[in-house]
mmCIF file with all atom_site columns, C-alpha atoms in Angstrom:
data_model
loop_
_atom_site.group_PDB
_atom_site.id
_atom_site.type_symbol
_atom_site.label_atom_id
_atom_site.label_alt_id
_atom_site.label_comp_id
_atom_site.label_asym_id
_atom_site.label_entity_id
_atom_site.label_seq_id
_atom_site.pdbx_PDB_ins_code
_atom_site.Cartn_x
_atom_site.Cartn_y
_atom_site.Cartn_z
_atom_site.occupancy
_atom_site.B_iso_or_equiv
_atom_site.pdbx_formal_charge
_atom_site.auth_seq_id
_atom_site.auth_comp_id
_atom_site.auth_asym_id
_atom_site.auth_atom_id
_atom_site.pdbx_PDB_model_num
ATOM 1   C CA . UNK Y 1 1   ? 125.981 77.472 116.134 1.00 47.00 ? 1   UNK Y CA 1
ATOM 2   C CA . UNK Y 1 2   ? 124.363 74.063 115.770 1.00 45.00 ? 2   UNK Y CA 1
ATOM 3   C CA . UNK Y 1 3   ? 120.994 75.411 114.556 1.00 46.00 ? 3   UNK Y CA 1
ATOM 4   C CA . UNK Y 1 4   ? 122.832 77.636 112.126 1.00 47.00 ? 4   UNK Y CA 1
ATOM 5   C CA . UNK Y 1 5   ? 124.743 74.597 110.842 1.00 48.00 ? 5   UNK Y CA 1
ATOM 6   C CA . UNK Y 1 6   ? 121.536 72.654 110.292 1.00 46.00 ? 6   UNK Y CA 1
ATOM 7   C CA . UNK Y 1 7   ? 119.924 75.499 108.335 1.00 47.00 ? 7   UNK Y CA 1
ATOM 8   C CA . UNK Y 1 8   ? 123.106 76.287 106.437 1.00 47.00 ? 8   UNK Y CA 1
ATOM 9   C CA . UNK Y 1 9   ? 123.688 72.759 105.255 1.00 46.00 ? 9   UNK Y CA 1
ATOM 10  C CA . UNK Y 1 10  ? 120.003 72.335 104.562 1.00 44.00 ? 10  UNK Y CA 1
ATOM 11  C CA . UNK Y 1 11  ? 120.240 75.170 102.047 1.00 45.00 ? 11  UNK Y CA 1
ATOM 12  C CA . UNK Y 1 12  ? 123.513 73.854 100.685 1.00 49.00 ? 12  UNK Y CA 1
ATOM 13  C CA . UNK Y 1 13  ? 121.707 70.703 99.586  1.00 48.00 ? 13  UNK Y CA 1
ATOM 14  C CA . UNK Y 1 14  ? 118.679 72.613 98.341  1.00 47.00 ? 14  UNK Y CA 1
ATOM 15  C CA . UNK Y 1 15  ? 120.399 73.411 95.046  1.00 49.00 ? 15  UNK Y CA 1
ATOM 16  C CA . UNK Y 1 16  ? 120.470 69.771 94.067  1.00 60.00 ? 16  UNK Y CA 1
ATOM 17  C CA . UNK Y 1 17  ? 116.906 69.191 95.287  1.00 65.00 ? 17  UNK Y CA 1
ATOM 18  C CA . UNK Y 1 18  ? 115.353 72.124 93.426  1.00 79.00 ? 18  UNK Y CA 1
ATOM 19  C CA . UNK Y 1 19  ? 117.665 72.404 90.435  1.00 84.00 ? 19  UNK Y CA 1
ATOM 20  C CA . UNK Y 1 20  ? 114.891 71.940 87.861  1.00 86.00 ? 20  UNK Y CA 1
ATOM 21  C CA . UNK Y 1 21  ? 112.826 74.706 89.436  1.00 89.00 ? 21  UNK Y CA 1
ATOM 22  C CA . UNK Y 1 22  ? 115.793 77.056 89.681  1.00 92.00 ? 22  UNK Y CA 1
ATOM 23  C CA . UNK Y 1 23  ? 116.830 76.261 86.124  1.00 92.00 ? 23  UNK Y CA 1
ATOM 24  C CA . UNK Y 1 24  ? 113.344 76.922 84.783  1.00 91.00 ? 24  UNK Y CA 1
ATOM 25  C CA . UNK Y 1 25  ? 112.735 80.035 86.870  1.00 93.00 ? 25  UNK Y CA 1
ATOM 26  C CA . UNK Y 1 26  ? 116.032 81.682 85.917  1.00 95.00 ? 26  UNK Y CA 1
ATOM 27  C CA . UNK Y 1 27  ? 116.174 80.412 82.304  1.00 94.00 ? 27  UNK Y CA 1
ATOM 28  C CA . UNK Y 1 28  ? 119.398 78.474 82.838  1.00 95.00 ? 28  UNK Y CA 1
ATOM 29  C CA . UNK Y 1 29  ? 120.078 76.239 79.859  1.00 94.00 ? 29  UNK Y CA 1
ATOM 30  C CA . UNK Y 1 30  ? 121.109 72.614 80.323  1.00 92.00 ? 30  UNK Y CA 1
ATOM 31  C CA . UNK Y 1 31  ? 124.515 73.547 78.921  1.00 93.00 ? 31  UNK Y CA 1
ATOM 32  C CA . UNK Y 1 32  ? 125.040 76.250 81.552  1.00 95.00 ? 32  UNK Y CA 1
ATOM 33  C CA . UNK Y 1 33  ? 123.979 74.277 84.633  1.00 92.00 ? 33  UNK Y CA 1
ATOM 34  C CA . UNK Y 1 34  ? 127.379 72.627 85.042  1.00 92.00 ? 34  UNK Y CA 1
ATOM 35  C CA . UNK Y 1 35  ? 129.133 76.018 84.755  1.00 95.00 ? 35  UNK Y CA 1
ATOM 36  C CA . UNK Y 1 36  ? 126.833 77.540 87.359  1.00 95.00 ? 36  UNK Y CA 1
ATOM 37  C CA . UNK Y 1 37  ? 127.493 74.670 89.762  1.00 93.00 ? 37  UNK Y CA 1
ATOM 38  C CA . UNK Y 1 38  ? 131.254 74.764 89.123  1.00 94.00 ? 38  UNK Y CA 1
ATOM 39  C CA . UNK Y 1 39  ? 131.490 78.504 89.792  1.00 96.00 ? 39  UNK Y CA 1
ATOM 40  C CA . UNK Y 1 40  ? 129.432 78.183 92.955  1.00 95.00 ? 40  UNK Y CA 1
ATOM 41  C CA . UNK Y 1 41  ? 131.645 75.352 94.191  1.00 94.00 ? 41  UNK Y CA 1
ATOM 42  C CA . UNK Y 1 42  ? 134.748 77.501 93.700  1.00 96.00 ? 42  UNK Y CA 1
ATOM 43  C CA . UNK Y 1 43  ? 133.542 79.363 96.778  1.00 96.00 ? 43  UNK Y CA 1
ATOM 44  C CA . UNK Y 1 44  ? 135.030 76.529 98.830  1.00 95.00 ? 44  UNK Y CA 1
ATOM 45  C CA . UNK Y 1 45  ? 138.544 77.491 97.719  1.00 96.00 ? 45  UNK Y CA 1
ATOM 46  C CA . UNK Y 1 46  ? 137.978 81.063 98.834  1.00 96.00 ? 46  UNK Y CA 1
ATOM 47  C CA . UNK Y 1 47  ? 136.655 79.745 102.162 1.00 97.00 ? 47  UNK Y CA 1
ATOM 48  C CA . UNK Y 1 48  ? 140.114 78.398 102.877 1.00 95.00 ? 48  UNK Y CA 1
ATOM 49  C CA . UNK Y 1 49  ? 141.619 81.843 102.297 1.00 95.00 ? 49  UNK Y CA 1
ATOM 50  C CA . UNK Y 1 50  ? 138.913 83.619 104.292 1.00 96.00 ? 50  UNK Y CA 1
ATOM 51  C CA . UNK Y 1 51  ? 139.333 81.243 107.232 1.00 96.00 ? 51  UNK Y CA 1
ATOM 52  C CA . UNK Y 1 52  ? 142.982 82.305 107.514 1.00 96.00 ? 52  UNK Y CA 1
ATOM 53  C CA . UNK Y 1 53  ? 141.766 85.749 108.590 1.00 96.00 ? 53  UNK Y CA 1
ATOM 54  C CA . UNK Y 1 54  ? 140.611 84.166 111.856 1.00 96.00 ? 54  UNK Y CA 1
ATOM 55  C CA . UNK Y 1 55  ? 144.254 83.962 112.931 1.00 94.00 ? 55  UNK Y CA 1
ATOM 56  C CA . UNK Y 1 56  ? 144.433 87.720 112.756 1.00 94.00 ? 56  UNK Y CA 1
ATOM 57  C CA . UNK Y 1 57  ? 140.948 88.894 113.737 1.00 95.00 ? 57  UNK Y CA 1
ATOM 58  C CA . UNK Y 1 58  ? 139.817 86.040 115.967 1.00 95.00 ? 58  UNK Y CA 1
ATOM 59  C CA . UNK Y 1 59  ? 137.547 83.044 115.644 1.00 95.00 ? 59  UNK Y CA 1
ATOM 60  C CA . UNK Y 1 60  ? 134.548 84.755 117.216 1.00 94.00 ? 60  UNK Y CA 1
ATOM 61  C CA . UNK Y 1 61  ? 134.253 87.780 114.890 1.00 95.00 ? 61  UNK Y CA 1
ATOM 62  C CA . UNK Y 1 62  ? 134.985 85.679 111.816 1.00 96.00 ? 62  UNK Y CA 1
ATOM 63  C CA . UNK Y 1 63  ? 132.466 83.023 112.824 1.00 93.00 ? 63  UNK Y CA 1
ATOM 64  C CA . UNK Y 1 64  ? 129.791 85.634 113.493 1.00 93.00 ? 64  UNK Y CA 1
ATOM 65  C CA . UNK Y 1 65  ? 130.642 87.382 110.214 1.00 94.00 ? 65  UNK Y CA 1
ATOM 66  C CA . UNK Y 1 66  ? 130.405 84.189 108.191 1.00 94.00 ? 66  UNK Y CA 1
ATOM 67  C CA . UNK Y 1 67  ? 127.042 83.276 109.724 1.00 91.00 ? 67  UNK Y CA 1
ATOM 68  C CA . UNK Y 1 68  ? 125.784 86.754 108.829 1.00 92.00 ? 68  UNK Y CA 1
ATOM 69  C CA . UNK Y 1 69  ? 127.304 86.608 105.342 1.00 95.00 ? 69  UNK Y CA 1
ATOM 70  C CA . UNK Y 1 70  ? 125.801 83.201 104.619 1.00 93.00 ? 70  UNK Y CA 1
ATOM 71  C CA . UNK Y 1 71  ? 122.357 84.202 105.888 1.00 92.00 ? 71  UNK Y CA 1
ATOM 72  C CA . UNK Y 1 72  ? 122.329 87.415 103.863 1.00 94.00 ? 72  UNK Y CA 1
ATOM 73  C CA . UNK Y 1 73  ? 123.570 85.760 100.662 1.00 96.00 ? 73  UNK Y CA 1
ATOM 74  C CA . UNK Y 1 74  ? 120.997 82.975 101.011 1.00 93.00 ? 74  UNK Y CA 1
ATOM 75  C CA . UNK Y 1 75  ? 118.163 85.381 101.724 1.00 94.00 ? 75  UNK Y CA 1
ATOM 76  C CA . UNK Y 1 76  ? 119.045 87.633 98.805  1.00 96.00 ? 76  UNK Y CA 1
ATOM 77  C CA . UNK Y 1 77  ? 119.333 84.557 96.551  1.00 96.00 ? 77  UNK Y CA 1
ATOM 78  C CA . UNK Y 1 78  ? 115.560 84.202 96.946  1.00 95.00 ? 78  UNK Y CA 1
ATOM 79  C CA . UNK Y 1 79  ? 115.314 87.461 94.977  1.00 96.00 ? 79  UNK Y CA 1
ATOM 80  C CA . UNK Y 1 80  ? 117.720 86.447 92.184  1.00 97.00 ? 80  UNK Y CA 1
ATOM 81  C CA . UNK Y 1 81  ? 116.382 87.401 88.765  1.00 96.00 ? 81  UNK Y CA 1
ATOM 82  C CA . UNK Y 1 82  ? 118.865 85.648 86.513  1.00 96.00 ? 82  UNK Y CA 1
ATOM 83  C CA . UNK Y 1 83  ? 121.604 83.061 86.325  1.00 97.00 ? 83  UNK Y CA 1
ATOM 84  C CA . UNK Y 1 84  ? 124.360 85.606 86.971  1.00 97.00 ? 84  UNK Y CA 1
ATOM 85  C CA . UNK Y 1 85  ? 122.880 86.954 90.213  1.00 97.00 ? 85  UNK Y CA 1
ATOM 86  C CA . UNK Y 1 86  ? 122.066 83.456 91.418  1.00 97.00 ? 86  UNK Y CA 1
ATOM 87  C CA . UNK Y 1 87  ? 125.579 82.207 90.678  1.00 97.00 ? 87  UNK Y CA 1
ATOM 88  C CA . UNK Y 1 88  ? 127.285 85.211 92.288  1.00 98.00 ? 88  UNK Y CA 1
ATOM 89  C CA . UNK Y 1 89  ? 125.178 85.131 95.427  1.00 97.00 ? 89  UNK Y CA 1
ATOM 90  C CA . UNK Y 1 90  ? 125.568 81.397 95.836  1.00 95.00 ? 90  UNK Y CA 1
ATOM 91  C CA . UNK Y 1 91  ? 129.327 81.595 95.258  1.00 97.00 ? 91  UNK Y CA 1
ATOM 92  C CA . UNK Y 1 92  ? 129.584 83.917 98.256  1.00 97.00 ? 92  UNK Y CA 1
ATOM 93  C CA . UNK Y 1 93  ? 127.052 81.910 100.271 1.00 95.00 ? 93  UNK Y CA 1
ATOM 94  C CA . UNK Y 1 94  ? 129.152 78.782 99.716  1.00 94.00 ? 94  UNK Y CA 1
ATOM 95  C CA . UNK Y 1 95  ? 132.317 80.655 100.670 1.00 97.00 ? 95  UNK Y CA 1
ATOM 96  C CA . UNK Y 1 96  ? 130.746 81.882 103.925 1.00 96.00 ? 96  UNK Y CA 1
ATOM 97  C CA . UNK Y 1 97  ? 129.166 78.494 104.690 1.00 92.00 ? 97  UNK Y CA 1
ATOM 98  C CA . UNK Y 1 98  ? 132.410 76.575 104.325 1.00 94.00 ? 98  UNK Y CA 1
ATOM 99  C CA . UNK Y 1 99  ? 134.373 79.207 106.236 1.00 96.00 ? 99  UNK Y CA 1
ATOM 100 C CA . UNK Y 1 100 ? 131.807 78.857 109.026 1.00 93.00 ? 100 UNK Y CA 1
ATOM 101 C CA . UNK Y 1 101 ? 132.264 75.087 108.976 1.00 92.00 ? 101 UNK Y CA 1
ATOM 102 C CA . UNK Y 1 102 ? 136.066 75.354 109.055 1.00 94.00 ? 102 UNK Y CA 1
ATOM 103 C CA . UNK Y 1 103 ? 136.003 77.888 111.895 1.00 95.00 ? 103 UNK Y CA 1
ATOM 104 C CA . UNK Y 1 104 ? 133.513 75.888 113.936 1.00 93.00 ? 104 UNK Y CA 1
ATOM 105 C CA . UNK Y 1 105 ? 135.856 72.915 113.715 1.00 94.00 ? 105 UNK Y CA 1
ATOM 106 C CA . UNK Y 1 106 ? 138.871 75.056 114.630 1.00 94.00 ? 106 UNK Y CA 1
ATOM 107 C CA . UNK Y 1 107 ? 136.922 76.371 117.625 1.00 94.00 ? 107 UNK Y CA 1
ATOM 108 C CA . UNK Y 1 108 ? 136.046 72.833 118.673 1.00 94.00 ? 108 UNK Y CA 1
ATOM 109 C CA . UNK Y 1 109 ? 139.663 71.739 118.381 1.00 93.00 ? 109 UNK Y CA 1
ATOM 110 C CA . UNK Y 1 110 ? 140.805 74.702 120.462 1.00 94.00 ? 110 UNK Y CA 1
ATOM 111 C CA . UNK Y 1 111 ? 138.128 74.496 123.161 1.00 93.00 ? 111 UNK Y CA 1
ATOM 112 C CA . UNK Y 1 112 ? 137.412 70.799 123.713 1.00 94.00 ? 112 UNK Y CA 1
ATOM 113 C CA . UNK Y 1 113 ? 139.783 68.465 125.484 1.00 93.00 ? 113 UNK Y CA 1
ATOM 114 C CA . UNK Y 1 114 ? 141.278 65.549 123.592 1.00 91.00 ? 114 UNK Y CA 1
ATOM 115 C CA . UNK Y 1 115 ? 138.730 63.117 125.022 1.00 92.00 ? 115 UNK Y CA 1
ATOM 116 C CA . UNK Y 1 116 ? 135.707 64.952 123.606 1.00 94.00 ? 116 UNK Y CA 1
ATOM 117 C CA . UNK Y 1 117 ? 136.992 66.632 120.435 1.00 93.00 ? 117 UNK Y CA 1
ATOM 118 C CA . UNK Y 1 118 ? 136.127 63.710 118.194 1.00 93.00 ? 118 UNK Y CA 1
ATOM 119 C CA . UNK Y 1 119 ? 132.613 63.579 119.585 1.00 94.00 ? 119 UNK Y CA 1
ATOM 120 C CA . UNK Y 1 120 ? 132.110 67.322 119.062 1.00 93.00 ? 120 UNK Y CA 1
ATOM 121 C CA . UNK Y 1 121 ? 133.386 67.288 115.465 1.00 93.00 ? 121 UNK Y CA 1
ATOM 122 C CA . UNK Y 1 122 ? 131.209 64.237 114.819 1.00 93.00 ? 122 UNK Y CA 1
ATOM 123 C CA . UNK Y 1 123 ? 128.184 66.020 116.287 1.00 92.00 ? 123 UNK Y CA 1
ATOM 124 C CA . UNK Y 1 124 ? 128.668 68.988 113.951 1.00 89.00 ? 124 UNK Y CA 1
ATOM 125 C CA . UNK Y 1 125 ? 129.039 66.627 110.988 1.00 87.00 ? 125 UNK Y CA 1
ATOM 126 C CA . UNK Y 1 126 ? 125.901 64.729 112.027 1.00 89.00 ? 126 UNK Y CA 1
ATOM 127 C CA . UNK Y 1 127 ? 123.973 67.986 112.207 1.00 86.00 ? 127 UNK Y CA 1
ATOM 128 C CA . UNK Y 1 128 ? 125.075 68.709 108.656 1.00 82.00 ? 128 UNK Y CA 1
ATOM 129 C CA . UNK Y 1 129 ? 123.399 65.478 107.586 1.00 83.00 ? 129 UNK Y CA 1
ATOM 130 C CA . UNK Y 1 130 ? 120.285 66.484 109.541 1.00 85.00 ? 130 UNK Y CA 1
ATOM 131 C CA . UNK Y 1 131 ? 120.325 69.730 107.562 1.00 79.00 ? 131 UNK Y CA 1
ATOM 132 C CA . UNK Y 1 132 ? 120.327 67.818 104.288 1.00 78.00 ? 132 UNK Y CA 1
ATOM 133 C CA . UNK Y 1 133 ? 117.365 65.742 105.394 1.00 83.00 ? 133 UNK Y CA 1
ATOM 134 C CA . UNK Y 1 134 ? 115.541 68.823 106.626 1.00 85.00 ? 134 UNK Y CA 1
ATOM 135 C CA . UNK Y 1 135 ? 115.909 70.444 103.227 1.00 81.00 ? 135 UNK Y CA 1
ATOM 136 C CA . UNK Y 1 136 ? 114.492 67.414 101.437 1.00 82.00 ? 136 UNK Y CA 1
ATOM 137 C CA . UNK Y 1 137 ? 111.570 67.209 103.869 1.00 87.00 ? 137 UNK Y CA 1
ATOM 138 C CA . UNK Y 1 138 ? 110.795 70.950 103.551 1.00 84.00 ? 138 UNK Y CA 1
ATOM 139 C CA . UNK Y 1 139 ? 111.041 70.858 99.783  1.00 82.00 ? 139 UNK Y CA 1
ATOM 140 C CA . UNK Y 1 140 ? 108.338 68.190 99.594  1.00 84.00 ? 140 UNK Y CA 1
ATOM 141 C CA . UNK Y 1 141 ? 105.370 70.489 100.263 1.00 87.00 ? 141 UNK Y CA 1
ATOM 142 C CA . UNK Y 1 142 ? 107.101 73.728 99.216  1.00 85.00 ? 142 UNK Y CA 1
ATOM 143 C CA . UNK Y 1 143 ? 108.425 72.310 95.941  1.00 80.00 ? 143 UNK Y CA 1
ATOM 144 C CA . UNK Y 1 144 ? 104.924 72.083 94.529  1.00 83.00 ? 144 UNK Y CA 1
ATOM 145 C CA . UNK Y 1 145 ? 104.919 75.862 94.088  1.00 83.00 ? 145 UNK Y CA 1
ATOM 146 C CA . UNK Y 1 146 ? 106.808 77.350 91.142  1.00 82.00 ? 146 UNK Y CA 1
ATOM 147 C CA . UNK Y 1 147 ? 108.574 79.682 93.580  1.00 86.00 ? 147 UNK Y CA 1
ATOM 148 C CA . UNK Y 1 148 ? 109.272 76.941 96.135  1.00 88.00 ? 148 UNK Y CA 1
ATOM 149 C CA . UNK Y 1 149 ? 113.036 77.231 95.738  1.00 90.00 ? 149 UNK Y CA 1
ATOM 150 C CA . UNK Y 1 150 ? 112.773 80.922 96.610  1.00 93.00 ? 150 UNK Y CA 1
ATOM 151 C CA . UNK Y 1 151 ? 110.977 80.100 99.860  1.00 91.00 ? 151 UNK Y CA 1
ATOM 152 C CA . UNK Y 1 152 ? 113.775 77.750 100.896 1.00 88.00 ? 152 UNK Y CA 1
ATOM 153 C CA . UNK Y 1 153 ? 116.418 80.382 100.202 1.00 91.00 ? 153 UNK Y CA 1
ATOM 154 C CA . UNK Y 1 154 ? 114.376 82.985 102.089 1.00 91.00 ? 154 UNK Y CA 1
ATOM 155 C CA . UNK Y 1 155 ? 114.449 80.633 105.087 1.00 88.00 ? 155 UNK Y CA 1
ATOM 156 C CA . UNK Y 1 156 ? 118.211 81.118 104.902 1.00 84.00 ? 156 UNK Y CA 1
ATOM 157 C CA . UNK Y 1 157 ? 117.900 84.350 106.882 1.00 88.00 ? 157 UNK Y CA 1
ATOM 158 C CA . UNK Y 1 158 ? 116.958 82.361 110.014 1.00 85.00 ? 158 UNK Y CA 1
ATOM 159 C CA . UNK Y 1 159 ? 120.624 82.088 111.081 1.00 81.00 ? 159 UNK Y CA 1
ATOM 160 C CA . UNK Y 1 160 ? 120.448 85.848 111.675 1.00 84.00 ? 160 UNK Y CA 1
ATOM 161 C CA . UNK Y 1 161 ? 118.239 85.023 114.681 1.00 85.00 ? 161 UNK Y CA 1
ATOM 162 C CA . UNK Y 1 162 ? 120.909 82.612 115.887 1.00 81.00 ? 162 UNK Y CA 1
ATOM 163 C CA . UNK Y 1 163 ? 123.474 85.353 115.320 1.00 81.00 ? 163 UNK Y CA 1
ATOM 164 C CA . UNK Y 1 164 ? 121.587 87.715 117.621 1.00 81.00 ? 164 UNK Y CA 1
ATOM 165 C CA . UNK Y 1 165 ? 121.924 85.121 120.383 1.00 83.00 ? 165 UNK Y CA 1
ATOM 166 C CA . UNK Y 1 166 ? 125.547 84.226 119.613 1.00 81.00 ? 166 UNK Y CA 1
ATOM 167 C CA . UNK Y 1 167 ? 126.641 87.850 119.446 1.00 82.00 ? 167 UNK Y CA 1
ATOM 168 C CA . UNK Y 1 168 ? 126.083 88.138 123.177 1.00 85.00 ? 168 UNK Y CA 1
ATOM 169 C CA . UNK Y 1 169 ? 127.125 84.678 124.289 1.00 89.00 ? 169 UNK Y CA 1
ATOM 170 C CA . UNK Y 1 170 ? 129.811 83.259 122.021 1.00 89.00 ? 170 UNK Y CA 1
ATOM 171 C CA . UNK Y 1 171 ? 133.233 83.798 123.592 1.00 91.00 ? 171 UNK Y CA 1
ATOM 172 C CA . UNK Y 1 172 ? 136.528 83.945 121.772 1.00 93.00 ? 172 UNK Y CA 1
ATOM 173 C CA . UNK Y 1 173 ? 138.478 80.703 122.035 1.00 93.00 ? 173 UNK Y CA 1
ATOM 174 C CA . UNK Y 1 174 ? 140.869 80.606 124.970 1.00 93.00 ? 174 UNK Y CA 1
ATOM 175 C CA . UNK Y 1 175 ? 143.735 79.474 122.776 1.00 92.00 ? 175 UNK Y CA 1
ATOM 176 C CA . UNK Y 1 176 ? 143.328 82.498 120.474 1.00 92.00 ? 176 UNK Y CA 1
ATOM 177 C CA . UNK Y 1 177 ? 143.115 84.886 123.454 1.00 93.00 ? 177 UNK Y CA 1
ATOM 178 C CA . UNK Y 1 178 ? 146.271 83.359 124.952 1.00 93.00 ? 178 UNK Y CA 1
ATOM 179 C CA . UNK Y 1 179 ? 148.152 83.583 121.628 1.00 91.00 ? 179 UNK Y CA 1
ATOM 180 C CA . UNK Y 1 180 ? 147.148 87.244 121.171 1.00 90.00 ? 180 UNK Y CA 1
ATOM 181 C CA . UNK Y 1 181 ? 148.251 88.051 124.719 1.00 91.00 ? 181 UNK Y CA 1
ATOM 182 C CA . UNK Y 1 182 ? 151.636 86.434 124.071 1.00 91.00 ? 182 UNK Y CA 1
ATOM 183 C CA . UNK Y 1 183 ? 152.026 88.438 120.845 1.00 87.00 ? 183 UNK Y CA 1
ATOM 184 C CA . UNK Y 1 184 ? 151.281 91.647 122.728 1.00 87.00 ? 184 UNK Y CA 1
ATOM 185 C CA . UNK Y 1 185 ? 153.788 90.793 125.441 1.00 86.00 ? 185 UNK Y CA 1
ATOM 186 C CA . UNK Y 1 186 ? 156.455 90.043 122.843 1.00 86.00 ? 186 UNK Y CA 1
ATOM 187 C CA . UNK Y 1 187 ? 155.710 93.295 121.019 1.00 84.00 ? 187 UNK Y CA 1
ATOM 188 C CA . UNK Y 1 188 ? 156.015 95.326 124.219 1.00 83.00 ? 188 UNK Y CA 1
ATOM 189 C CA . UNK Y 1 189 ? 159.113 93.485 125.434 1.00 73.00 ? 189 UNK Y CA 1
ATOM 190 C CA . UNK Y 1 190 ? 160.790 93.145 122.038 1.00 58.00 ? 190 UNK Y CA 1
#
């Protein structure tokens, strides 16, 4: 989950690093850049709604699904041919990324004891900053190519490798399992 967070946030900050290249490559006018960014950022609001589904389906499947969704949206963004595709794909990428962040924090709060929760949430936040720095460092040599922004978005599929590992090893949170068991008992007894 931590490597995925680093890569995810790295790509989140890529938009601001490579905006001129993206704008030129996709023929986005100066007047439309703010609209593109605003629409993409609306994905955060939908992340709040999507994260609510974790109370029904579980933290584990939703977390795995958001990692997959983010990786796919980022990877496909590398193939965007115009402003509309770029904006749509990045809207969903942002939605999945922020849902992943919310769910990772919920999982930390449910799994860690009160003495280590703050440290764990801080560690995830620190890794987000590492992701931003990683993006800037990677863009240095890659940004010299006219398609450099596409390479960075293509790197966004790397979390799928993390997903393959997590799919086998990431357990559901104990608190969610306990709550589901209680609901089942109430349904049978009620």
